[in-house]
mmCIF file of C-alpha atoms and ligand atoms in Angstrom:
data_model
loop_
_atom_site.group_PDB
_atom_site.id
_atom_site.type_symbol
_atom_site.label_atom_id
_atom_site.label_comp_id
_atom_site.label_asym_id
_atom_site.label_seq_id
_atom_site.Cartn_x
_atom_site.Cartn_y
_atom_site.Cartn_z
ATOM 1 C CA MET V 1 62.512 76.090 -218.790
ATOM 2 C CA SER V 2 65.385 78.564 -218.769
ATOM 3 C CA LEU V 3 69.024 77.585 -219.245
ATOM 4 C CA HIS V 4 69.606 76.813 -215.564
ATOM 5 C CA ILE V 5 66.116 76.442 -214.059
ATOM 6 C CA GLY V 6 63.849 73.532 -214.974
ATOM 7 C CA ALA V 7 60.514 75.184 -214.143
ATOM 8 C CA GLU V 8 57.542 75.899 -216.397
ATOM 9 C CA VAL V 9 56.543 79.555 -216.672
ATOM 10 C CA GLY V 10 54.037 80.164 -213.862
ATOM 11 C CA GLU V 11 55.621 77.689 -211.442
ATOM 12 C CA ILE V 12 57.763 80.365 -209.751
ATOM 13 C CA ALA V 13 56.154 83.043 -207.558
ATOM 14 C CA GLU V 14 56.700 86.783 -208.024
ATOM 15 C CA THR V 15 58.690 86.880 -204.772
ATOM 16 C CA VAL V 16 61.721 84.618 -204.407
ATOM 17 C CA LEU V 17 63.994 84.048 -201.412
ATOM 18 C CA LEU V 18 67.571 83.252 -202.422
ATOM 19 C CA PRO V 19 69.755 81.346 -199.938
ATOM 20 C CA GLY V 20 73.188 80.416 -201.289
ATOM 21 C CA ASP V 21 72.899 76.788 -200.217
ATOM 22 C CA PRO V 22 70.256 74.725 -202.067
ATOM 23 C CA LEU V 23 69.739 72.555 -198.968
ATOM 24 C CA ARG V 24 68.855 75.738 -197.084
ATOM 25 C CA ALA V 25 66.233 76.385 -199.751
ATOM 26 C CA LYS V 26 64.785 72.941 -198.976
ATOM 27 C CA TRP V 27 64.923 73.594 -195.236
ATOM 28 C CA ILE V 28 63.131 76.955 -195.597
ATOM 29 C CA ALA V 29 60.431 75.398 -197.793
ATOM 30 C CA GLU V 30 59.917 72.511 -195.346
ATOM 31 C CA HIS V 31 59.845 74.641 -192.182
ATOM 32 C CA PHE V 32 58.055 77.831 -193.284
ATOM 33 C CA LEU V 33 55.852 77.060 -196.296
ATOM 34 C CA THR V 34 52.766 74.953 -196.966
ATOM 35 C CA ASP V 35 51.615 73.327 -200.236
ATOM 36 C CA VAL V 36 55.238 73.087 -201.345
ATOM 37 C CA LYS V 37 56.199 71.935 -204.833
ATOM 38 C CA GLN V 38 59.801 71.474 -205.954
ATOM 39 C CA TYR V 39 60.269 73.033 -209.403
ATOM 40 C CA ASN V 40 64.011 72.739 -209.922
ATOM 41 C CA ASN V 41 66.790 70.212 -209.556
ATOM 42 C CA VAL V 42 69.050 71.317 -212.426
ATOM 43 C CA ARG V 43 72.662 71.174 -211.090
ATOM 44 C CA GLY V 44 71.173 70.289 -207.686
ATOM 45 C CA MET V 45 70.248 73.962 -207.273
ATOM 46 C CA LEU V 46 66.922 73.218 -205.630
ATOM 47 C CA GLY V 47 63.938 75.530 -206.052
ATOM 48 C CA PHE V 48 60.510 75.326 -204.387
ATOM 49 C CA THR V 49 57.225 77.210 -204.511
ATOM 50 C CA GLY V 50 54.717 77.192 -201.657
ATOM 51 C CA LEU V 51 52.479 79.375 -199.533
ATOM 52 C CA TYR V 52 53.384 81.595 -196.607
ATOM 53 C CA ASN V 53 50.328 82.915 -194.753
ATOM 54 C CA GLY V 54 48.351 82.116 -197.891
ATOM 55 C CA LYS V 55 50.695 84.061 -200.206
ATOM 56 C CA ARG V 56 52.746 82.406 -202.967
ATOM 57 C CA VAL V 57 56.495 82.533 -202.536
ATOM 58 C CA SER V 58 59.435 80.633 -204.006
ATOM 59 C CA VAL V 59 62.796 79.704 -202.523
ATOM 60 C CA GLN V 60 65.668 79.195 -204.938
ATOM 61 C CA GLY V 61 69.265 78.201 -204.133
ATOM 62 C CA SER V 62 71.594 80.786 -205.670
ATOM 63 C CA GLY V 63 74.994 79.125 -205.260
ATOM 64 C CA MET V 64 78.043 80.993 -203.997
ATOM 65 C CA GLY V 65 79.500 84.095 -205.556
ATOM 66 C CA ILE V 66 78.573 86.803 -208.020
ATOM 67 C CA PRO V 67 78.539 84.740 -211.261
ATOM 68 C CA SER V 68 76.253 82.095 -209.788
ATOM 69 C CA ILE V 69 73.603 84.347 -208.218
ATOM 70 C CA GLY V 70 73.843 86.609 -211.273
ATOM 71 C CA ILE V 71 72.676 83.768 -213.511
ATOM 72 C CA TYR V 72 69.725 82.831 -211.274
ATOM 73 C CA ALA V 73 68.638 86.452 -210.745
ATOM 74 C CA HIS V 74 68.741 87.128 -214.500
ATOM 75 C CA GLU V 75 66.690 84.050 -215.399
ATOM 76 C CA LEU V 76 64.188 84.476 -212.540
ATOM 77 C CA ILE V 77 63.453 88.013 -213.695
ATOM 78 C CA ASN V 78 63.578 87.577 -217.455
ATOM 79 C CA ASP V 79 62.243 84.040 -217.937
ATOM 80 C CA TYR V 80 59.849 83.770 -214.981
ATOM 81 C CA GLY V 81 58.672 87.342 -214.307
ATOM 82 C CA VAL V 82 60.001 87.539 -210.743
ATOM 83 C CA LYS V 83 59.507 90.999 -209.211
ATOM 84 C CA LYS V 84 61.028 90.735 -205.711
ATOM 85 C CA LEU V 85 64.333 88.974 -204.991
ATOM 86 C CA ILE V 86 65.398 88.614 -201.388
ATOM 87 C CA ARG V 87 68.783 87.148 -200.607
ATOM 88 C CA VAL V 88 69.070 85.401 -197.233
ATOM 89 C CA GLY V 89 72.640 84.564 -196.357
ATOM 90 C CA SER V 90 75.604 84.844 -194.063
ATOM 91 C CA ALA V 91 78.339 87.446 -193.877
ATOM 92 C CA GLY V 92 81.650 88.108 -192.124
ATOM 93 C CA SER V 93 81.791 91.176 -189.861
ATOM 94 C CA TYR V 94 84.145 94.050 -190.721
ATOM 95 C CA GLN V 95 83.345 96.109 -187.576
ATOM 96 C CA LYS V 96 83.759 95.360 -183.897
ATOM 97 C CA GLU V 97 80.231 96.766 -183.329
ATOM 98 C CA VAL V 98 78.810 94.165 -185.738
ATOM 99 C CA ALA V 99 78.726 91.026 -183.623
ATOM 100 C CA LEU V 100 78.215 87.362 -184.381
ATOM 101 C CA ARG V 101 74.521 86.581 -184.988
ATOM 102 C CA ASP V 102 73.655 90.220 -185.781
ATOM 103 C CA ILE V 103 71.282 90.785 -188.682
ATOM 104 C CA VAL V 104 72.398 93.198 -191.396
ATOM 105 C CA LEU V 105 70.096 94.780 -193.979
ATOM 106 C CA ALA V 106 72.318 95.641 -196.933
ATOM 107 C CA MET V 107 71.455 99.182 -198.070
ATOM 108 C CA SER V 108 74.168 99.076 -200.697
ATOM 109 C CA ALA V 109 76.896 96.732 -201.864
ATOM 110 C CA SER V 110 80.410 97.879 -202.653
ATOM 111 C CA THR V 111 82.412 95.322 -204.592
ATOM 112 C CA ASN V 112 85.899 94.312 -205.690
ATOM 113 C CA SER V 113 84.320 92.478 -208.635
ATOM 114 C CA SER V 114 84.619 93.846 -212.158
ATOM 115 C CA ILE V 115 81.048 92.899 -213.112
ATOM 116 C CA ASN V 116 79.998 96.475 -213.802
ATOM 117 C CA ASN V 117 83.124 97.604 -215.657
ATOM 118 C CA ALA V 118 81.841 96.141 -218.908
ATOM 119 C CA THR V 119 78.836 98.459 -218.628
ATOM 120 C CA PHE V 120 80.273 101.564 -216.953
ATOM 121 C CA HIS V 121 83.875 101.508 -218.287
ATOM 122 C CA GLY V 122 85.748 102.506 -215.121
ATOM 123 C CA GLU V 123 82.975 104.700 -213.754
ATOM 124 C CA THR V 124 81.262 103.408 -210.632
ATOM 125 C CA PHE V 125 77.679 102.195 -210.345
ATOM 126 C CA ALA V 126 76.337 101.978 -206.761
ATOM 127 C CA PRO V 127 74.293 98.776 -206.322
ATOM 128 C CA THR V 128 71.464 99.750 -203.962
ATOM 129 C CA ALA V 129 68.631 97.929 -202.181
ATOM 130 C CA SER V 130 64.972 98.601 -202.921
ATOM 131 C CA PHE V 131 64.005 101.320 -200.425
ATOM 132 C CA ASN V 132 60.497 99.863 -200.252
ATOM 133 C CA LEU V 133 61.798 96.423 -199.200
ATOM 134 C CA LEU V 134 64.439 97.892 -196.903
ATOM 135 C CA ARG V 135 61.899 100.049 -195.066
ATOM 136 C CA LYS V 136 59.418 97.174 -194.720
ATOM 137 C CA ALA V 137 62.138 94.823 -193.445
ATOM 138 C CA ALA V 138 63.325 97.405 -190.900
ATOM 139 C CA ASP V 139 59.747 98.102 -189.729
ATOM 140 C CA PHE V 140 59.025 94.386 -189.359
ATOM 141 C CA ALA V 141 62.225 93.790 -187.375
ATOM 142 C CA GLU V 142 61.492 96.725 -185.074
ATOM 143 C CA ASN V 143 57.911 95.570 -184.432
ATOM 144 C CA LYS V 144 59.152 92.071 -183.613
ATOM 145 C CA GLY V 145 61.966 93.320 -181.379
ATOM 146 C CA ILE V 146 64.611 91.853 -183.694
ATOM 147 C CA SER V 147 67.692 94.086 -183.646
ATOM 148 C CA TYR V 148 69.454 94.766 -186.919
ATOM 149 C CA LYS V 149 72.042 97.013 -188.512
ATOM 150 C CA ALA V 150 71.646 98.617 -191.938
ATOM 151 C CA GLY V 151 74.386 99.970 -194.163
ATOM 152 C CA ASN V 152 76.921 99.380 -196.876
ATOM 153 C CA ILE V 153 78.408 95.898 -197.285
ATOM 154 C CA LEU V 154 81.152 94.433 -199.479
ATOM 155 C CA SER V 155 80.411 91.772 -202.091
ATOM 156 C CA SER V 156 83.798 90.159 -202.570
ATOM 157 C CA ASP V 157 85.010 87.862 -205.324
ATOM 158 C CA ILE V 158 87.571 86.400 -202.915
ATOM 159 C CA PHE V 159 86.760 84.350 -199.815
ATOM 160 C CA TYR V 160 90.358 83.479 -198.889
ATOM 161 C CA GLN V 161 92.200 86.820 -198.913
ATOM 162 C CA ASP V 162 96.016 86.558 -198.679
ATOM 163 C CA ASN V 163 96.216 89.784 -196.699
ATOM 164 C CA PRO V 164 94.484 89.554 -193.283
ATOM 165 C CA GLU V 165 94.399 93.378 -193.171
ATOM 166 C CA TYR V 166 92.484 93.629 -196.464
ATOM 167 C CA TYR V 167 89.175 94.302 -194.709
ATOM 168 C CA LYS V 168 90.491 97.477 -193.056
ATOM 169 C CA LYS V 169 90.222 99.710 -196.103
ATOM 170 C CA TRP V 170 86.530 98.904 -196.351
ATOM 171 C CA ALA V 171 85.976 98.990 -192.598
ATOM 172 C CA SER V 172 87.509 102.487 -192.468
ATOM 173 C CA HIS V 173 84.691 103.647 -194.775
ATOM 174 C CA GLY V 174 81.962 102.145 -192.609
ATOM 175 C CA VAL V 175 81.410 98.927 -194.553
ATOM 176 C CA LEU V 176 79.646 96.595 -192.122
ATOM 177 C CA CYS V 177 80.433 93.118 -193.410
ATOM 178 C CA VAL V 178 81.486 90.962 -196.347
ATOM 179 C CA GLU V 179 79.612 88.399 -198.416
ATOM 180 C CA MET V 180 79.855 87.381 -202.070
ATOM 181 C CA GLU V 181 76.590 87.998 -203.922
ATOM 182 C CA THR V 182 74.638 91.187 -203.253
ATOM 183 C CA ALA V 183 76.344 93.599 -205.692
ATOM 184 C CA VAL V 184 75.165 91.655 -208.731
ATOM 185 C CA LEU V 185 71.742 90.995 -207.240
ATOM 186 C CA TYR V 186 71.126 94.725 -206.781
ATOM 187 C CA THR V 187 72.644 95.582 -210.152
ATOM 188 C CA THR V 188 70.500 93.023 -211.978
ATOM 189 C CA ALA V 189 67.342 94.159 -210.169
ATOM 190 C CA ALA V 190 68.108 97.795 -211.070
ATOM 191 C CA LYS V 191 68.775 96.906 -214.693
ATOM 192 C CA PHE V 192 65.426 95.154 -215.085
ATOM 193 C CA GLY V 193 63.352 97.467 -212.874
ATOM 194 C CA VAL V 194 62.501 95.027 -210.076
ATOM 195 C CA GLU V 195 63.114 95.031 -206.313
ATOM 196 C CA ALA V 196 65.895 93.348 -204.338
ATOM 197 C CA LEU V 197 67.134 93.208 -200.760
ATOM 198 C CA SER V 198 69.782 91.180 -198.941
ATOM 199 C CA VAL V 199 69.070 90.155 -195.360
ATOM 200 C CA LEU V 200 72.236 88.761 -193.787
ATOM 201 C CA THR V 201 73.339 87.234 -190.515
ATOM 202 C CA ILE V 202 76.868 87.522 -189.218
ATOM 203 C CA SER V 203 78.484 84.073 -189.127
ATOM 204 C CA ASP V 204 82.111 85.081 -188.530
ATOM 205 C CA SER V 205 84.234 88.120 -187.807
ATOM 206 C CA LEU V 206 87.297 89.330 -189.660
ATOM 207 C CA VAL V 207 87.968 91.609 -186.658
ATOM 208 C CA THR V 208 87.825 89.115 -183.775
ATOM 209 C CA HIS V 209 88.257 85.863 -185.775
ATOM 210 C CA GLU V 210 85.289 84.293 -183.991
ATOM 211 C CA ALA V 211 82.734 82.141 -185.811
ATOM 212 C CA THR V 212 79.227 80.996 -184.888
ATOM 213 C CA SER V 213 78.312 77.447 -183.953
ATOM 214 C CA SER V 214 75.791 75.580 -186.088
ATOM 215 C CA GLN V 215 73.248 75.934 -183.235
ATOM 216 C CA ASP V 216 73.700 79.745 -183.247
ATOM 217 C CA ARG V 217 73.312 79.812 -186.997
ATOM 218 C CA GLU V 218 69.980 78.003 -186.830
ATOM 219 C CA THR V 219 68.478 80.459 -184.308
ATOM 220 C CA THR V 220 69.478 83.618 -186.144
ATOM 221 C CA PHE V 221 68.644 81.991 -189.448
ATOM 222 C CA LYS V 222 65.000 81.763 -188.353
ATOM 223 C CA GLU V 223 64.814 85.495 -187.562
ATOM 224 C CA MET V 224 66.394 86.335 -190.910
ATOM 225 C CA ILE V 225 63.851 84.156 -192.759
ATOM 226 C CA GLU V 226 60.960 85.721 -190.834
ATOM 227 C CA ILE V 227 62.147 89.172 -191.915
ATOM 228 C CA ALA V 228 62.478 88.003 -195.527
ATOM 229 C CA LEU V 229 59.060 86.332 -195.541
ATOM 230 C CA SER V 230 57.426 89.465 -194.118
ATOM 231 C CA LEU V 231 58.175 91.035 -197.530
ATOM 232 C CA VAL V 232 56.104 88.514 -199.528
HETATM 233 N N1 ADE B 1 80.120 84.828 -195.885
HETATM 234 C C1 ADE B 1 80.182 84.556 -194.571
HETATM 235 N N2 ADE B 1 81.389 84.870 -194.071
HETATM 236 C C2 ADE B 1 82.113 85.356 -195.116
HETATM 237 C C3 ADE B 1 83.409 85.843 -195.251
HETATM 238 N N3 ADE B 1 84.228 85.882 -194.194
HETATM 239 N N4 ADE B 1 83.845 86.247 -196.471
HETATM 240 C C4 ADE B 1 83.001 86.185 -197.525
HETATM 241 N N5 ADE B 1 81.760 85.738 -197.459
HETATM 242 C C5 ADE B 1 81.301 85.327 -196.263
#
């Protein structure tokens, strides 16, 4: 096992979906996969491996925020040989054109986190999605008639911002939405030469202050998971 994952080497597939919420990982495994085996319960951060259309895939809870997903991404890649990491999560809209329930493919992730300063000393690394995964996800969505937006997002260290106008500086540069994980996922994947993509659904809006109902979230969640699983 690794420090935070209680699996034997070989128990985790080369492609891993990463929802923030471990109970979402369980839900995805139960509703989309067959021959499911739970491989992790350390810290309640559930992880499962099963089959999707006959192909092996794992689903691992990542927790919330950059430090948490950074730990899981590092160990999945370095201790378990994972090659494709696909975050499935929610995000808050920064644009009036990005509506509740929209799906966003994160091409790149700006951040207010200092994670990369230790490496780049004040210079700026641009955490970027795998073009291969991004193109496949976009093609799949188009073929299925699922609408999506693709672009730059913000991975924020702060959920509760004091300043309600904070989002505007990012919005004015075309940033589509905010979440809290993708910048380190893309950075870690780049560092170790593997592929990563974040597929997000808009759960709330910093522009209109609306939020989705739990029923809405379930419907769009399914489309997001179908896109992610098309990459296995
Ligand atoms: N994830 C979903 N909505 C969010 C928001 N408003 N801020 C940060 N992460 C989010």
